[in-house]
PDB file of C-alpha atoms in Angstrom:
ATOM      1  CA  SER A 598      -8.587  -0.436  15.504  1.00 59.00           C
ATOM      2  CA  ALA A 599      -6.008   0.423  12.845  1.00 62.00           C
ATOM      3  CA  GLY A 600      -5.139  -3.253  12.392  1.00 72.00           C
ATOM      4  CA  ALA A 601      -8.776  -4.190  11.807  1.00 79.00           C
ATOM      5  CA  GLY A 602      -9.212  -1.372   9.275  1.00 83.00           C
ATOM      6  CA  THR A 603      -6.062  -2.475   7.458  1.00 89.00           C
ATOM      7  CA  ALA A 604      -7.170  -6.104   7.374  1.00 89.00           C
ATOM      8  CA  TYR A 605     -10.639  -5.176   6.193  1.00 91.00           C
ATOM      9  CA  GLY A 606      -9.260  -2.845   3.523  1.00 92.00           C
ATOM     10  CA  LEU A 607      -6.812  -5.426   2.166  1.00 94.00           C
ATOM     11  CA  GLY A 608      -9.632  -7.951   1.929  1.00 93.00           C
ATOM     12  CA  VAL A 609     -11.913  -5.521   0.105  1.00 94.00           C
ATOM     13  CA  GLY A 610      -9.204  -4.842  -2.482  1.00 95.00           C
ATOM     14  CA  VAL A 611      -8.692  -8.557  -3.048  1.00 94.00           C
ATOM     15  CA  ARG A 612     -12.437  -9.173  -3.489  1.00 95.00           C
ATOM     16  CA  VAL A 613     -12.856  -6.275  -5.943  1.00 96.00           C
ATOM     17  CA  VAL A 614     -10.088  -7.611  -8.184  1.00 96.00           C
ATOM     18  CA  ASP A 615     -11.485 -11.143  -8.044  1.00 95.00           C
ATOM     19  CA  GLU A 616     -14.964  -9.910  -8.985  1.00 96.00           C
ATOM     20  CA  GLU A 617     -13.685  -7.769 -11.859  1.00 96.00           C
ATOM     21  CA  VAL A 618     -11.260 -10.321 -13.300  1.00 96.00           C
ATOM     22  CA  ASP A 619     -13.795 -13.147 -12.916  1.00 96.00           C
ATOM     23  CA  SER A 620     -16.297 -11.066 -14.889  1.00 96.00           C
ATOM     24  CA  GLY A 621     -13.843 -10.547 -17.750  1.00 96.00           C
ATOM     25  CA  ALA A 622     -11.755  -7.455 -16.985  1.00 95.00           C
ATOM     26  CA  ASP A 623      -8.337  -7.598 -18.600  1.00 94.00           C
ATOM     27  CA  LEU A 624      -7.094  -4.188 -17.409  1.00 94.00           C
ATOM     28  CA  LEU A 625      -7.799  -2.518 -14.066  1.00 95.00           C
ATOM     29  CA  VAL A 626      -7.455   1.144 -13.128  1.00 93.00           C
ATOM     30  CA  ALA A 627      -6.536   2.141  -9.570  1.00 92.00           C
ATOM     31  CA  GLY A 628      -7.499   5.717  -8.732  1.00 85.00           C
ATOM     32  CA  ASP A 629      -9.032   7.737  -5.948  1.00 83.00           C
ATOM     33  CA  MET A 630     -11.173  10.759  -5.314  1.00 76.00           C
ATOM     34  CA  GLY A 631     -11.617  12.487  -2.000  1.00 72.00           C
ATOM     35  CA  ILE A 632     -10.460  15.073   0.475  1.00 74.00           C
ATOM     36  CA  GLY A 633      -7.248  14.400   2.404  1.00 73.00           C
ATOM     37  CA  ASN A 634      -6.105  11.476   0.278  1.00 83.00           C
ATOM     38  CA  SER A 635      -2.996  13.271  -0.935  1.00 85.00           C
ATOM     39  CA  THR A 636      -1.891  13.811   2.666  1.00 87.00           C
ATOM     40  CA  VAL A 637      -2.146  10.098   3.442  1.00 91.00           C
ATOM     41  CA  ALA A 638      -0.313   9.320   0.182  1.00 92.00           C
ATOM     42  CA  ALA A 639       2.412  11.826   1.055  1.00 92.00           C
ATOM     43  CA  ALA A 640       2.879  10.151   4.442  1.00 93.00           C
ATOM     44  CA  ILE A 641       3.157   6.714   2.799  1.00 94.00           C
ATOM     45  CA  VAL A 642       5.636   7.961   0.183  1.00 93.00           C
ATOM     46  CA  GLY A 643       7.692   9.916   2.718  1.00 92.00           C
ATOM     47  CA  ALA A 644       7.845   7.005   5.145  1.00 92.00           C
ATOM     48  CA  SER A 645       8.635   4.502   2.381  1.00 90.00           C
ATOM     49  CA  LEU A 646      11.443   6.582   0.904  1.00 89.00           C
ATOM     50  CA  GLY A 647      12.774   8.274   4.058  1.00 88.00           C
ATOM     51  CA  LEU A 648      11.727  11.753   2.951  1.00 90.00           C
ATOM     52  CA  GLY A 649      10.706  14.711   5.100  1.00 91.00           C
ATOM     53  CA  ALA A 650       7.348  16.474   5.141  1.00 93.00           C
ATOM     54  CA  LEU A 651       8.507  19.352   2.942  1.00 91.00           C
ATOM     55  CA  ASP A 652       9.780  16.859   0.364  1.00 91.00           C
ATOM     56  CA  VAL A 653       6.365  15.254  -0.116  1.00 89.00           C
ATOM     57  CA  VAL A 654       3.770  17.867   0.795  1.00 86.00           C
ATOM     58  CA  GLY A 655       1.545  19.371  -1.848  1.00 71.00           C
ATOM     59  CA  THR A 656      -0.975  22.148  -1.594  1.00 69.00           C
ATOM     60  CA  GLY A 657      -4.046  19.991  -2.060  1.00 63.00           C
ATOM     61  CA  THR A 658      -7.306  21.434  -3.273  1.00 65.00           C
ATOM     62  CA  GLY A 659      -8.145  24.955  -2.094  1.00 70.00           C
ATOM     63  CA  VAL A 660      -5.575  25.059   0.704  1.00 76.00           C
ATOM     64  CA  ASP A 661      -4.517  28.450   2.101  1.00 86.00           C
ATOM     65  CA  ASP A 662      -1.214  29.138   3.885  1.00 88.00           C
ATOM     66  CA  THR A 663      -2.588  28.310   7.343  1.00 91.00           C
ATOM     67  CA  ALA A 664      -4.054  24.998   6.183  1.00 86.00           C
ATOM     68  CA  TRP A 665      -0.818  24.195   4.335  1.00 87.00           C
ATOM     69  CA  ALA A 666       1.219  24.801   7.505  1.00 91.00           C
ATOM     70  CA  HIS A 667      -1.163  22.495   9.418  1.00 90.00           C
ATOM     71  CA  LYS A 668      -0.765  19.850   6.685  1.00 88.00           C
ATOM     72  CA  VAL A 669       3.047  20.077   6.900  1.00 92.00           C
ATOM     73  CA  ALA A 670       2.910  19.681  10.698  1.00 94.00           C
ATOM     74  CA  ALA A 671       0.549  16.696  10.430  1.00 92.00           C
ATOM     75  CA  LEU A 672       2.831  15.068   7.858  1.00 93.00           C
ATOM     76  CA  ARG A 673       5.907  15.745   9.991  1.00 94.00           C
ATOM     77  CA  ASP A 674       4.243  14.016  12.943  1.00 94.00           C
ATOM     78  CA  ALA A 675       3.013  11.088  10.825  1.00 93.00           C
ATOM     79  CA  LEU A 676       6.463  10.601   9.301  1.00 93.00           C
ATOM     80  CA  TYR A 677       8.020  10.595  12.761  1.00 92.00           C
ATOM     81  CA  ARG A 678       5.519   7.940  13.951  1.00 90.00           C
ATOM     82  CA  ALA A 679       6.336   5.897  10.840  1.00 89.00           C
ATOM     83  CA  GLY A 680      10.074   6.163  11.478  1.00 86.00           C
ATOM     84  CA  ALA A 681      10.976   7.937   8.234  1.00 81.00           C
ATOM     85  CA  HIS A 682      13.921   9.518  10.098  1.00 81.00           C
ATOM     86  CA  ARG A 683      15.430   6.086  10.855  1.00 83.00           C
ATOM     87  CA  PRO A 684      17.821   4.128   8.630  1.00 78.00           C
ATOM     88  CA  GLN A 685      16.040   1.979   6.011  1.00 76.00           C
ATOM     89  CA  SER A 686      16.617  -1.227   7.984  1.00 77.00           C
ATOM     90  CA  GLN A 687      14.827   0.255  11.033  1.00 81.00           C
ATOM     91  CA  ARG A 688      11.738   1.662   9.289  1.00 82.00           C
ATOM     92  CA  LEU A 689       8.320   0.117   9.629  1.00 86.00           C
ATOM     93  CA  GLY A 690       7.454  -2.848   7.457  1.00 88.00           C
ATOM     94  CA  PRO A 691       4.759  -2.352   4.815  1.00 91.00           C
ATOM     95  CA  LEU A 692       1.803  -3.603   6.850  1.00 91.00           C
ATOM     96  CA  ASP A 693       2.828  -1.657   9.930  1.00 91.00           C
ATOM     97  CA  LEU A 694       3.235   1.388   7.701  1.00 93.00           C
ATOM     98  CA  LEU A 695      -0.359   1.006   6.468  1.00 93.00           C
ATOM     99  CA  ARG A 696      -1.557   0.598  10.056  1.00 92.00           C
ATOM    100  CA  THR A 697       0.370   3.669  11.215  1.00 92.00           C
ATOM    101  CA  VAL A 698      -0.131   6.279   8.487  1.00 92.00           C
ATOM    102  CA  GLY A 699      -2.447   4.595   5.990  1.00 92.00           C
ATOM    103  CA  SER A 700      -6.191   4.246   5.929  1.00 89.00           C
ATOM    104  CA  ALA A 701      -8.735   1.567   5.097  1.00 89.00           C
ATOM    105  CA  ASP A 702      -8.913   2.853   1.525  1.00 91.00           C
ATOM    106  CA  THR A 703      -5.129   2.791   1.027  1.00 94.00           C
ATOM    107  CA  ALA A 704      -5.111  -0.725   2.462  1.00 94.00           C
ATOM    108  CA  ALA A 705      -7.881  -1.643  -0.007  1.00 95.00           C
ATOM    109  CA  MET A 706      -5.911  -0.234  -2.911  1.00 95.00           C
ATOM    110  CA  THR A 707      -2.793  -2.095  -1.757  1.00 95.00           C
ATOM    111  CA  GLY A 708      -4.768  -5.346  -1.580  1.00 94.00           C
ATOM    112  CA  PHE A 709      -6.196  -4.530  -5.009  1.00 95.00           C
ATOM    113  CA  LEU A 710      -2.699  -4.143  -6.476  1.00 95.00           C
ATOM    114  CA  LEU A 711      -1.391  -7.311  -4.842  1.00 93.00           C
ATOM    115  CA  GLN A 712      -4.333  -9.372  -6.042  1.00 93.00           C
ATOM    116  CA  ALA A 713      -4.099  -7.927  -9.548  1.00 93.00           C
ATOM    117  CA  ALA A 714      -0.441  -8.984  -9.631  1.00 90.00           C
ATOM    118  CA  LEU A 715      -1.375 -12.444  -8.392  1.00 89.00           C
ATOM    119  CA  ARG A 716      -4.079 -12.688 -11.066  1.00 90.00           C
ATOM    120  CA  ARG A 717      -1.602 -11.384 -13.680  1.00 90.00           C
ATOM    121  CA  THR A 718      -3.895  -8.517 -14.574  1.00 94.00           C
ATOM    122  CA  PRO A 719      -2.262  -5.196 -15.515  1.00 93.00           C
ATOM    123  CA  VAL A 720      -3.198  -2.096 -13.535  1.00 94.00           C
ATOM    124  CA  LEU A 721      -3.070   1.500 -14.684  1.00 92.00           C
ATOM    125  CA  LEU A 722      -2.045   3.681 -11.735  1.00 91.00           C
ATOM    126  CA  ASP A 723      -4.007   6.935 -11.775  1.00 89.00           C
ATOM    127  CA  GLY A 724      -2.732   9.499  -9.305  1.00 87.00           C
ATOM    128  CA  VAL A 725      -0.479   9.855  -6.327  1.00 89.00           C
ATOM    129  CA  VAL A 726      -2.536   7.621  -4.011  1.00 93.00           C
ATOM    130  CA  SER A 727      -2.351   4.602  -6.302  1.00 93.00           C
ATOM    131  CA  CYS A 728       1.383   5.200  -6.768  1.00 92.00           C
ATOM    132  CA  ALA A 729       1.881   5.377  -2.992  1.00 94.00           C
ATOM    133  CA  CYS A 730      -0.030   2.116  -2.582  1.00 95.00           C
ATOM    134  CA  ALA A 731       2.110   0.568  -5.323  1.00 93.00           C
ATOM    135  CA  LEU A 732       5.187   1.398  -3.219  1.00 92.00           C
ATOM    136  CA  VAL A 733       3.671  -0.491  -0.285  1.00 94.00           C
ATOM    137  CA  ALA A 734       2.537  -3.397  -2.470  1.00 92.00           C
ATOM    138  CA  ARG A 735       6.003  -3.632  -3.989  1.00 90.00           C
ATOM    139  CA  ARG A 736       7.560  -3.807  -0.523  1.00 89.00           C
ATOM    140  CA  ILE A 737       5.135  -6.563   0.435  1.00 88.00           C
ATOM    141  CA  ALA A 738       5.926  -8.476  -2.770  1.00 84.00           C
ATOM    142  CA  GLU A 739       9.654  -8.240  -2.109  1.00 80.00           C
ATOM    143  CA  GLN A 740       9.339  -9.864   1.313  1.00 73.00           C
ATOM    144  CA  ASP A 741      10.415 -13.452   1.739  1.00 52.00           C
ATOM    145  CA  ALA A 742       7.359 -15.666   1.109  1.00 53.00           C
ATOM    146  CA  HIS A 743       7.599 -17.501   4.446  1.00 50.00           C
ATOM    147  CA  ARG A 744       7.984 -14.280   6.440  1.00 56.00           C
ATOM    148  CA  LEU A 745       5.110 -12.759   4.492  1.00 50.00           C
ATOM    149  CA  ASP A 746       2.882 -15.721   5.348  1.00 52.00           C
ATOM    150  CA  GLU A 747       3.608 -15.148   9.020  1.00 57.00           C
ATOM    151  CA  MET A 748       2.964 -11.394   8.780  1.00 53.00           C
ATOM    152  CA  LEU A 749      -0.313 -11.644   6.868  1.00 54.00           C
ATOM    153  CA  VAL A 750      -1.927 -14.767   8.282  1.00 54.00           C
ATOM    154  CA  ASP A 751      -3.831 -12.800  10.920  1.00 51.00           C
ATOM    155  CA  VAL A 752      -4.693 -10.041   8.448  1.00 52.00           C
ATOM    156  CA  LEU A 753      -6.187 -11.939   5.523  1.00 53.00           C
ATOM    157  CA  GLY A 754      -6.717 -15.418   6.958  1.00 53.00           C
ATOM    158  CA  ALA A 755      -4.893 -18.663   6.429  1.00 49.00           C
ATOM    159  CA  HIS A 756      -7.184 -19.960   3.640  1.00 46.00           C
ATOM    160  CA  TRP A 757      -6.485 -17.000   1.340  1.00 44.00           C
ATOM    161  CA  LEU A 758      -2.777 -17.105   2.090  1.00 43.00           C
ATOM    162  CA  ARG A 759      -2.373 -20.792   1.318  1.00 42.00           C
ATOM    163  CA  SER A 760      -3.622 -20.277  -2.214  1.00 43.00           C
ATOM    164  CA  ALA A 761      -2.389 -16.737  -2.865  1.00 43.00           C
ATOM    165  CA  PHE A 762       1.188 -17.052  -1.682  1.00 41.00           C
ATOM    166  CA  ALA A 763       1.932 -20.497  -3.076  1.00 41.00           C
ATOM    167  CA  SER A 764       4.422 -18.807  -5.377  1.00 40.00           C
ATOM    168  CA  MET A 765       5.741 -15.334  -4.543  1.00 41.00           C
ATOM    169  CA  SER A 766       7.478 -15.223  -7.926  1.00 41.00           C
ATOM    170  CA  ARG A 767       4.091 -14.384  -9.450  1.00 43.00           C
ATOM    171  CA  TYR A 768       4.058 -11.115  -7.490  1.00 43.00           C
ATOM    172  CA  SER A 769       7.636 -10.249  -8.270  1.00 41.00           C
ATOM    173  CA  ALA A 770       7.225 -10.952 -11.977  1.00 39.00           C
ATOM    174  CA  SER A 771       4.081  -8.802 -12.214  1.00 41.00           C
ATOM    175  CA  PHE A 772       5.618  -5.850 -10.428  1.00 41.00           C
ATOM    176  CA  THR A 773       8.818  -6.127 -12.441  1.00 38.00           C
ATOM    177  CA  ARG A 774       6.872  -5.919 -15.705  1.00 39.00           C
ATOM    178  CA  LEU A 775       4.964  -2.861 -14.476  1.00 41.00           C
ATOM    179  CA  ARG A 776       8.106  -0.932 -13.504  1.00 37.00           C
TER     180      ARG A 776
END
């Protein structure tokens, strides 16, 4: 299910950061490589900012006019499912957004960014996918800590949340410095 893929992805991102920071990394780089990633990123950006498909679509790698038209239609449909056409207060929350238009790898990168902020480790964002995930991570970090606990407890597990979200100010401070 989409929820299981999101939960798994978030957890993978958290574990990667913990492994890297515990082994001495003092700067992390979030990047991606693959086919179709820019379409998922465009859907996340469009849904997060209330933009339409034509505002966020790119050509991708080796895309002809027919494929581009298909990409625009797919983005239009994804943005509708995500509620990009609704007022900001009625759009999907960040986790629901990942479940609806994201993927396991965008969930992993979002978890990666959140955990890096928690561990106070700077991250270099390389590319549109990491920037899209940063938008989602920022929205998660801006949530009220108690509400966030409730939203994420079934995704990441209560044990991780008790230690990770003891102080939401750590997230906010890290994201503020990276702006």
